[in-house]
Structure formats: structure tokens, C-alpha cells
PDB file of C-alpha atoms in Angstrom:
ATOM      1  CA  UNK A   1     125.247   1.485  83.252  1.00 41.00           C
ATOM      2  CA  UNK A   2     128.250   3.182  84.840  1.00 41.00           C
ATOM      3  CA  UNK A   3     130.972   1.291  83.044  1.00 42.00           C
ATOM      4  CA  UNK A   4     133.251   3.213  80.745  1.00 43.00           C
ATOM      5  CA  UNK A   5     136.709   4.598  80.338  1.00 41.00           C
ATOM      6  CA  UNK A   6     138.776   5.120  83.491  1.00 44.00           C
ATOM      7  CA  UNK A   7     138.682   8.539  85.137  1.00 51.00           C
ATOM      8  CA  UNK A   8     142.456   8.928  85.483  1.00 57.00           C
ATOM      9  CA  UNK A   9     143.367  12.429  84.361  1.00 83.00           C
ATOM     10  CA  UNK A  10     139.713  13.339  84.123  1.00 91.00           C
ATOM     11  CA  UNK A  11     139.902  16.299  86.488  1.00 93.00           C
ATOM     12  CA  UNK A  12     142.386  17.967  84.139  1.00 95.00           C
ATOM     13  CA  UNK A  13     139.830  17.585  81.364  1.00 95.00           C
ATOM     14  CA  UNK A  14     137.077  19.053  83.545  1.00 95.00           C
ATOM     15  CA  UNK A  15     139.253  22.105  84.237  1.00 96.00           C
ATOM     16  CA  UNK A  16     140.039  22.554  80.547  1.00 97.00           C
ATOM     17  CA  UNK A  17     136.387  22.084  79.638  1.00 95.00           C
ATOM     18  CA  UNK A  18     135.358  24.737  82.176  1.00 96.00           C
ATOM     19  CA  UNK A  19     137.543  27.340  80.434  1.00 97.00           C
ATOM     20  CA  UNK A  20     136.909  26.155  76.885  1.00 95.00           C
ATOM     21  CA  UNK A  21     134.509  29.010  76.048  1.00 94.00           C
ATOM     22  CA  UNK A  22     135.924  31.879  78.100  1.00 96.00           C
ATOM     23  CA  UNK A  23     138.703  32.750  80.535  1.00 96.00           C
ATOM     24  CA  UNK A  24     137.675  32.294  84.180  1.00 97.00           C
ATOM     25  CA  UNK A  25     139.084  32.886  87.642  1.00 96.00           C
ATOM     26  CA  UNK A  26     139.641  29.926  89.968  1.00 95.00           C
ATOM     27  CA  UNK A  27     136.430  30.147  91.968  1.00 95.00           C
ATOM     28  CA  UNK A  28     134.332  30.332  88.811  1.00 96.00           C
ATOM     29  CA  UNK A  29     136.160  27.228  87.531  1.00 97.00           C
ATOM     30  CA  UNK A  30     135.302  25.493  90.819  1.00 96.00           C
ATOM     31  CA  UNK A  31     131.641  26.535  90.491  1.00 96.00           C
ATOM     32  CA  UNK A  32     131.375  25.237  86.928  1.00 94.00           C
ATOM     33  CA  UNK A  33     133.007  21.923  87.811  1.00 94.00           C
ATOM     34  CA  UNK A  34     130.716  21.773  90.856  1.00 91.00           C
ATOM     35  CA  UNK A  35     127.709  22.131  88.560  1.00 89.00           C
ATOM     36  CA  UNK A  36     128.935  19.052  86.698  1.00 86.00           C
ATOM     37  CA  UNK A  37     129.916  16.976  89.716  1.00 85.00           C
ATOM     38  CA  UNK A  38     127.136  18.041  92.051  1.00 80.00           C
ATOM     39  CA  UNK A  39     129.629  19.576  94.498  1.00 83.00           C
ATOM     40  CA  UNK A  40     132.513  21.988  93.960  1.00 89.00           C
ATOM     41  CA  UNK A  41     136.074  20.685  94.125  1.00 93.00           C
ATOM     42  CA  UNK A  42     138.398  22.150  96.729  1.00 93.00           C
ATOM     43  CA  UNK A  43     140.890  24.906  95.938  1.00 94.00           C
ATOM     44  CA  UNK A  44     143.589  22.428  97.040  1.00 94.00           C
ATOM     45  CA  UNK A  45     142.824  20.381  93.929  1.00 93.00           C
ATOM     46  CA  UNK A  46     141.937  23.112  91.445  1.00 95.00           C
ATOM     47  CA  UNK A  47     144.923  25.442  91.803  1.00 96.00           C
ATOM     48  CA  UNK A  48     147.652  22.770  91.638  1.00 95.00           C
ATOM     49  CA  UNK A  49     145.896  21.346  88.565  1.00 95.00           C
ATOM     50  CA  UNK A  50     145.841  24.795  86.955  1.00 97.00           C
ATOM     51  CA  UNK A  51     149.566  25.265  87.707  1.00 96.00           C
ATOM     52  CA  UNK A  52     150.329  21.860  86.224  1.00 96.00           C
ATOM     53  CA  UNK A  53     148.276  22.573  83.097  1.00 97.00           C
ATOM     54  CA  UNK A  54     149.996  25.930  82.751  1.00 97.00           C
ATOM     55  CA  UNK A  55     153.401  24.279  83.076  1.00 97.00           C
ATOM     56  CA  UNK A  56     152.442  21.941  80.233  1.00 97.00           C
ATOM     57  CA  UNK A  57     151.321  24.832  78.051  1.00 97.00           C
ATOM     58  CA  UNK A  58     147.653  23.816  78.055  1.00 98.00           C
ATOM     59  CA  UNK A  59     146.519  26.834  80.096  1.00 98.00           C
ATOM     60  CA  UNK A  60     147.755  30.399  80.440  1.00 97.00           C
ATOM     61  CA  UNK A  61     147.091  32.774  83.293  1.00 97.00           C
ATOM     62  CA  UNK A  62     146.795  36.520  83.365  1.00 95.00           C
ATOM     63  CA  UNK A  63     145.705  39.227  85.744  1.00 94.00           C
ATOM     64  CA  UNK A  64     142.307  40.853  85.550  1.00 91.00           C
ATOM     65  CA  UNK A  65     142.213  43.417  88.310  1.00 92.00           C
ATOM     66  CA  UNK A  66     143.102  41.599  91.512  1.00 93.00           C
ATOM     67  CA  UNK A  67     142.156  38.182  90.165  1.00 94.00           C
ATOM     68  CA  UNK A  68     144.119  35.628  88.217  1.00 96.00           C
ATOM     69  CA  UNK A  69     142.190  34.514  85.163  1.00 97.00           C
ATOM     70  CA  UNK A  70     142.881  31.265  83.322  1.00 98.00           C
ATOM     71  CA  UNK A  71     142.345  30.602  79.629  1.00 97.00           C
ATOM     72  CA  UNK A  72     142.875  27.559  77.465  1.00 98.00           C
ATOM     73  CA  UNK A  73     145.681  27.582  74.901  1.00 98.00           C
ATOM     74  CA  UNK A  74     145.604  26.094  71.404  1.00 97.00           C
ATOM     75  CA  UNK A  75     147.446  23.054  72.780  1.00 98.00           C
ATOM     76  CA  UNK A  76     144.820  22.828  75.519  1.00 97.00           C
ATOM     77  CA  UNK A  77     142.024  22.869  72.950  1.00 97.00           C
ATOM     78  CA  UNK A  78     143.835  20.161  70.992  1.00 97.00           C
ATOM     79  CA  UNK A  79     144.281  18.038  74.147  1.00 97.00           C
ATOM     80  CA  UNK A  80     140.595  18.475  74.997  1.00 95.00           C
ATOM     81  CA  UNK A  81     139.586  17.503  71.460  1.00 96.00           C
ATOM     82  CA  UNK A  82     141.790  14.365  71.639  1.00 95.00           C
ATOM     83  CA  UNK A  83     139.913  13.377  74.806  1.00 95.00           C
ATOM     84  CA  UNK A  84     136.386  14.325  73.710  1.00 92.00           C
ATOM     85  CA  UNK A  85     135.091  10.766  74.104  1.00 92.00           C
ATOM     86  CA  UNK A  86     136.331  10.530  77.686  1.00 92.00           C
ATOM     87  CA  UNK A  87     134.840  13.854  78.724  1.00 90.00           C
ATOM     88  CA  UNK A  88     131.538  13.120  76.930  1.00 91.00           C
ATOM     89  CA  UNK A  89     131.278   9.710  78.583  1.00 91.00           C
ATOM     90  CA  UNK A  90     131.992  11.218  81.990  1.00 89.00           C
ATOM     91  CA  UNK A  91     129.447  14.021  81.499  1.00 88.00           C
ATOM     92  CA  UNK A  92     126.790  11.461  80.552  1.00 91.00           C
ATOM     93  CA  UNK A  93     127.583   9.451  83.673  1.00 89.00           C
ATOM     94  CA  UNK A  94     127.527  12.580  85.847  1.00 86.00           C
ATOM     95  CA  UNK A  95     124.100  13.481  84.435  1.00 87.00           C
ATOM     96  CA  UNK A  96     122.767   9.991  85.261  1.00 88.00           C
ATOM     97  CA  UNK A  97     124.107  10.252  88.803  1.00 84.00           C
ATOM     98  CA  UNK A  98     122.378  13.624  89.245  1.00 83.00           C
ATOM     99  CA  UNK A  99     119.109  12.011  88.127  1.00 87.00           C
ATOM    100  CA  UNK A 100     119.629   9.149  90.577  1.00 85.00           C
ATOM    101  CA  UNK A 101     120.227  11.617  93.397  1.00 82.00           C
ATOM    102  CA  UNK A 102     116.883  13.249  92.578  1.00 84.00           C
ATOM    103  CA  UNK A 103     115.032   9.903  92.521  1.00 87.00           C
ATOM    104  CA  UNK A 104     116.575   8.236  95.569  1.00 87.00           C
ATOM    105  CA  UNK A 105     115.537   9.516  99.012  1.00 86.00           C
ATOM    106  CA  UNK A 106     118.564  11.098 100.650  1.00 82.00           C
ATOM    107  CA  UNK A 107     118.037   8.933 103.763  1.00 87.00           C
ATOM    108  CA  UNK A 108     119.247   5.888 101.828  1.00 88.00           C
ATOM    109  CA  UNK A 109     122.907   6.930 101.763  1.00 84.00           C
ATOM    110  CA  UNK A 110     123.470   7.079 105.557  1.00 90.00           C
ATOM    111  CA  UNK A 111     121.460   3.876 105.852  1.00 92.00           C
ATOM    112  CA  UNK A 112     123.724   2.096 103.345  1.00 92.00           C
ATOM    113  CA  UNK A 113     126.793   3.374 105.207  1.00 93.00           C
ATOM    114  CA  UNK A 114     125.417   2.029 108.472  1.00 95.00           C
ATOM    115  CA  UNK A 115     124.597  -1.265 106.784  1.00 95.00           C
ATOM    116  CA  UNK A 116     128.169  -1.566 105.520  1.00 94.00           C
ATOM    117  CA  UNK A 117     129.662  -0.668 108.903  1.00 96.00           C
ATOM    118  CA  UNK A 118     127.539  -3.272 110.725  1.00 96.00           C
ATOM    119  CA  UNK A 119     127.844  -6.010 108.102  1.00 94.00           C
ATOM    120  CA  UNK A 120     130.689  -7.773 109.940  1.00 95.00           C
ATOM    121  CA  UNK A 121     128.585  -8.033 113.115  1.00 97.00           C
ATOM    122  CA  UNK A 122     125.470  -9.396 111.398  1.00 97.00           C
ATOM    123  CA  UNK A 123     124.397 -12.980 111.688  1.00 97.00           C
ATOM    124  CA  UNK A 124     124.156 -14.977 108.482  1.00 97.00           C
ATOM    125  CA  UNK A 125     120.378 -14.837 108.828  1.00 97.00           C
ATOM    126  CA  UNK A 126     120.476 -11.009 108.954  1.00 97.00           C
ATOM    127  CA  UNK A 127     122.767 -10.911 105.932  1.00 96.00           C
ATOM    128  CA  UNK A 128     120.352 -13.143 104.015  1.00 96.00           C
ATOM    129  CA  UNK A 129     117.492 -10.845 104.977  1.00 96.00           C
ATOM    130  CA  UNK A 130     119.430  -7.819 103.639  1.00 96.00           C
ATOM    131  CA  UNK A 131     120.147  -9.675 100.379  1.00 96.00           C
ATOM    132  CA  UNK A 132     116.447 -10.566 100.036  1.00 97.00           C
ATOM    133  CA  UNK A 133     115.483  -6.899 100.595  1.00 96.00           C
ATOM    134  CA  UNK A 134     117.873  -5.809  97.845  1.00 94.00           C
ATOM    135  CA  UNK A 135     116.595  -8.577  95.574  1.00 96.00           C
ATOM    136  CA  UNK A 136     112.989  -7.368  96.097  1.00 96.00           C
ATOM    137  CA  UNK A 137     114.104  -3.834  95.239  1.00 94.00           C
ATOM    138  CA  UNK A 138     115.819  -5.094  92.068  1.00 93.00           C
ATOM    139  CA  UNK A 139     112.693  -6.999  91.067  1.00 95.00           C
ATOM    140  CA  UNK A 140     110.410  -4.009  91.727  1.00 94.00           C
ATOM    141  CA  UNK A 141     112.632  -1.629  89.754  1.00 92.00           C
ATOM    142  CA  UNK A 142     112.967  -4.128  86.898  1.00 93.00           C
ATOM    143  CA  UNK A 143     109.174  -4.457  86.762  1.00 92.00           C
ATOM    144  CA  UNK A 144     108.761  -0.669  86.660  1.00 92.00           C
ATOM    145  CA  UNK A 145     111.405  -0.338  83.952  1.00 90.00           C
ATOM    146  CA  UNK A 146     109.706  -3.076  81.955  1.00 89.00           C
ATOM    147  CA  UNK A 147     106.519  -0.983  81.970  1.00 84.00           C
ATOM    148  CA  UNK A 148     108.326   2.107  80.626  1.00 80.00           C
ATOM    149  CA  UNK A 149     108.055   2.445  76.878  1.00 69.00           C
TER     150      UNK A 149
END
């Protein structure tokens, strides 16, 4: 389900995609990427990426009042178009993850972390019990999915 092209260089594509339609300032770029990812990226990632993209001629910056606004160049549009499949695949995966986050109770994530941290101290019998619990979950979900038309 979540297999696909590698994500190397993907953040650059997300930045370019965010400014594809209109020039934006950095925080608006972060918000748009955050809408895709489910959480906004940090300024420490966004601004160096923008500087790098600008250095490569894929983005240009300009002043709008007190803010710096970034827009995509023709080369940036071309680069984005060359990588359409990668960005589309990632967006589809991000959408599926958002759906999963809505379906799965939020308590499961800390529980899984605790399970992983205690795994080394579990007896083999406890590990088998955990595997059986996951197997029952897999079987239940497979049964439900089999009933969906």
C-alpha cells in the first residue's frame, strides 16, 4: 500500500508545488505543506530549501511590503512537470495516511512506541502473545475489507 518511488528530493517538490499557482511568503508555504503532511515543516527546513531552489533558478524571491515572497520560475515549472509522477504518488500516500490517522485511535501510537521500547525485555511468551494480537487484528481487518464492495 505504501510502496512507491523514494522520497529523496521530495521536499523540494512540495515547496515548488506550494508556489505553483501563486507567489507565497515562507509561512504560507509552510502552512500549505503542513496541510499536505498533516503538520507544518520547520522554518529551518523551508528557508534553506527556498535558498537552494533560488540558487538553482527554480524559484525567485521578491519583496512585498516587509515580506519576502517566493514564486516559481519557468525552470521550476519544468522541473515540477518532470517529477509529476513522484509528487502525485506522494500526495496519494499522504492522503491515505491522513485517512488512517482519522480511523486509528490516537492512543495506539504511544502504545506502539511503548511496545517497541519494552520489546527487548519481554519474554518469548509475551512476544508470541503480541504477535497473536496483531494477527487477530490483521484477520479482523481483512474480514471487514472482504465485506466492503
